[in-house]
CSV table of C-alpha atoms in Angstrom, one decimal:
chain,number,residue,atom,x,y,z
A,240,MET,CA,69.0,-2.8,45.7
A,241,ASP,CA,69.4,-6.0,47.5
A,242,ASN,CA,66.4,-5.3,49.7
A,243,GLN,CA,64.3,-4.6,46.7
A,244,GLU,CA,65.2,-8.0,44.9
A,245,ASP,CA,64.4,-9.7,48.3
A,246,ASN,CA,61.2,-8.2,48.5
A,247,ASN,CA,60.7,-9.4,44.8
A,248,GLN,CA,61.9,-12.7,45.7
A,249,GLN,CA,59.4,-13.0,48.6
A,250,SER,CA,56.4,-11.6,46.7
A,251,ASP,CA,57.0,-14.2,43.5
A,252,SER,CA,57.0,-17.0,46.6
A,253,LEU,CA,53.9,-16.2,48.5
A,254,GLU,CA,50.9,-18.1,47.4
A,255,PHE,CA,47.4,-16.6,48.0
A,256,VAL,CA,44.8,-19.5,48.4
A,257,THR,CA,41.2,-18.8,47.9
A,258,SER,CA,38.2,-20.9,47.9
A,259,LYS,CA,38.1,-23.8,45.2
A,260,ASP,CA,35.3,-22.1,43.4
A,261,PRO,CA,37.3,-19.9,40.9
A,262,GLN,CA,34.8,-17.4,40.0
A,263,LYS,CA,34.4,-16.5,44.2
A,264,LYS,CA,36.0,-13.3,44.8
A,265,PRO,CA,37.8,-12.9,48.3
A,266,LYS,CA,35.4,-10.3,49.4
A,267,GLU,CA,32.5,-12.3,48.7
A,268,GLU,CA,34.0,-14.6,51.1
A,269,LEU,CA,34.6,-12.6,53.5
A,270,LEU,CA,31.0,-11.3,53.5
A,271,GLU,CA,29.6,-15.1,53.5
A,272,ASP,CA,31.7,-15.5,56.9
A,273,LEU,CA,30.3,-12.7,58.3
A,274,SER,CA,27.1,-14.8,59.4
A,275,VAL,CA,29.5,-17.1,61.3
A,276,TRP,CA,31.4,-14.3,63.2
A,277,GLU,CA,28.2,-12.3,64.1
A,278,GLU,CA,27.0,-15.6,65.9
A,279,LEU,CA,30.3,-15.7,67.8
A,280,LYS,CA,29.7,-12.3,68.5
A,281,ASP,CA,26.6,-12.8,70.5
A,282,ASP,CA,28.5,-15.4,72.7
A,283,ASN,CA,31.7,-13.2,72.9
A,284,SER,CA,31.1,-9.6,73.3
A,285,VAL,CA,34.1,-9.1,71.2
A,286,VAL,CA,34.9,-10.8,68.3
A,287,LYS,CA,37.6,-9.4,65.4
A,288,LYS,CA,38.4,-10.8,62.2
A,289,TYR,CA,42.4,-11.2,61.0
A,290,LEU,CA,43.8,-12.4,58.4
A,291,PHE,CA,46.9,-14.7,58.3
A,292,TYR,CA,49.4,-16.1,55.6
A,293,ILE,CA,49.7,-19.6,56.6
A,294,SER,CA,53.0,-21.4,55.2
A,295,LYS,CA,52.3,-24.0,52.5
A,296,ASP,CA,53.2,-26.8,54.3
A,297,PHE,CA,50.1,-26.4,56.5
A,298,ILE,CA,47.5,-25.3,54.0
A,299,PRO,CA,46.5,-28.9,53.4
A,300,LEU,CA,45.6,-29.4,57.1
A,301,LEU,CA,43.7,-26.0,57.5
A,302,ASP,CA,41.5,-27.0,54.1
A,303,LYS,CA,40.7,-30.0,56.1
A,304,MET,CA,39.3,-28.4,58.7
A,305,ASN,CA,36.0,-26.3,58.9
A,306,LYS,CA,35.5,-22.8,60.1
A,307,ASN,CA,34.8,-23.5,63.9
A,308,GLU,CA,37.9,-25.8,63.6
A,309,ARG,CA,40.1,-23.4,62.4
A,310,SER,CA,39.0,-20.7,64.9
A,311,ALA,CA,39.5,-23.5,67.7
A,312,TYR,CA,43.0,-24.3,66.4
A,313,ILE,CA,44.2,-20.9,66.1
A,314,ASN,CA,42.8,-20.0,69.8
A,315,ASP,CA,44.4,-22.9,71.2
A,316,ALA,CA,47.6,-22.0,69.4
A,317,ILE,CA,47.6,-18.5,70.9
A,318,GLN,CA,46.8,-20.0,74.2
A,319,ILE,CA,49.4,-22.5,74.0
A,320,LYS,CA,52.0,-19.7,72.8
A,321,LEU,CA,50.9,-17.3,76.0
A,322,ASP,CA,51.2,-20.6,78.2
A,323,PHE,CA,54.8,-21.1,76.8
A,324,LEU,CA,55.6,-17.2,77.4
A,325,SER,CA,54.4,-17.3,81.2
A,326,GLU,CA,56.1,-20.5,82.0
A,327,LYS,CA,59.4,-18.9,80.4
A,328,LYS,CA,59.0,-15.7,82.3
A,329,LYS,CA,58.1,-17.8,85.6
A,330,LYS,CA,61.8,-19.7,84.8
A,331,MET,CA,63.4,-16.2,84.2
A,332,LYS,CA,62.2,-15.1,87.5
A,333,LYS,CA,63.3,-18.3,89.4
A,334,ILE,CA,66.8,-17.9,87.7
A,335,GLU,CA,67.0,-14.2,88.3
A,336,ALA,CA,66.2,-15.1,92.4
A,337,LEU,CA,68.9,-17.9,92.3
A,338,ILE,CA,71.3,-15.3,90.7
A,339,HIS,CA,70.4,-13.0,93.7
A,340,LEU,CA,70.5,-15.5,96.2
A,341,ILE,CA,73.9,-16.5,95.2
A,342,ILE,CA,75.1,-13.0,95.0
A,343,ILE,CA,73.8,-12.7,98.4
A,344,LEU,CA,75.3,-15.6,99.9
A,345,THR,CA,78.9,-15.0,98.4
A,346,VAL,CA,78.7,-11.5,99.7
A,347,ILE,CA,78.2,-12.5,103.2
A,348,ILE,CA,80.6,-15.3,103.0
A,349,LEU,CA,83.2,-12.9,101.9
A,350,SER,CA,82.1,-10.2,104.1
A,351,ALA,CA,81.5,-12.2,107.4
A,352,PRO,CA,85.5,-12.4,108.2
A,353,TYR,CA,86.2,-9.0,107.7
A,354,ALA,CA,83.2,-7.9,110.0
A,355,LEU,CA,84.3,-10.3,112.5
A,356,LEU,CA,88.0,-9.1,112.2
A,357,LEU,CA,86.5,-5.2,112.3
A,358,ALA,CA,84.7,-6.4,115.4
A,359,ASN,CA,87.5,-7.7,116.9
A,360,LYS,CA,89.6,-5.3,116.2
A,361,THR,CA,87.6,-2.3,117.7
A,362,ILE,CA,86.8,-4.2,120.8
A,363,MET,CA,90.4,-4.8,121.4
A,364,MET,CA,91.1,-1.0,120.6
A,365,THR,CA,88.3,-0.4,123.3
A,366,PHE,CA,89.6,-2.3,125.8
A,367,ASP,CA,93.2,-0.8,125.2
A,368,ASN,CA,91.7,2.6,125.4
A,369,TYR,CA,89.9,1.6,128.8
A,370,LYS,CA,93.4,-0.1,130.1
A,371,TYR,CA,95.3,3.5,129.0
A,372,SER,CA,92.9,5.4,130.4
A,373,GLN,CA,92.8,3.3,133.9
A,374,ASP,CA,96.8,3.2,134.0
A,375,ASN,CA,96.8,7.0,133.6
A,376,PHE,CA,94.2,7.6,136.5
A,377,GLU,CA,96.3,5.2,138.8
A,378,LYS,CA,99.2,7.3,137.9
A,379,LEU,CA,97.4,10.5,138.5
A,380,TYR,CA,95.8,9.1,142.0
A,381,LYS,CA,99.1,8.0,142.9
A,382,ASN,CA,100.6,11.2,142.4
A,383,HIS,CA,97.8,13.3,143.9
A,384,ILE,CA,98.4,10.8,146.8
A,385,GLU,CA,102.1,11.5,146.8
A,386,LYS,CA,101.9,15.0,146.8
A,387,SER,CA,99.1,14.7,149.5
A,388,LYS,CA,101.2,12.8,151.9
A,389,PHE,CA,104.3,15.5,150.9
A,390,TYR,CA,101.9,18.2,152.0
A,391,LEU,CA,100.9,16.6,155.1
A,392,LYS,CA,104.3,16.1,156.0
A,393,SER,CA,105.4,19.9,155.3
A,394,LEU,CA,102.6,20.7,157.7
A,395,ASP,CA,103.7,18.3,160.4
A,396,TYR,CA,107.0,19.2,159.6
A,397,ASN,CA,106.1,23.0,160.0
A,398,LYS,CA,103.6,22.3,163.4
A,399,LYS,CA,106.9,20.4,165.0
A,400,LYS,CA,109.3,23.4,163.9
A,401,ASN,CA,106.9,26.2,165.4
């Protein structure tokens, strides 16, 4: 119900502006304007007509302009809006790139010490493993030499005995 009341209030507040001649009908105005648009169509391969609703505050400004000035004014306004949106998009991309850079730097700064610690532990474990292997090899080699000496002594002993 409130929506219908809002629509009624909006339709009451809209004012349709026509030419200053009250006997002219809006369709006749559009037909008269076709010649101007046909000229533009020859210059630009595609031309379309649009109907805009203008705020009451801007009606005096647009009434002072001729048709070509109005077209140029609207085209300029559209170009300014497109430039603004393009600039805004560039700024958003820069902000996004800056956010990504901050995230990457934060990750690197926080993870670098842990990576170095992990590398240090890995290298130290490798050295410890090599040392353990070397110690075991030396023990094994010493055992083997002792067994060999004992064997040789036993052989010598057996030779002397015989």
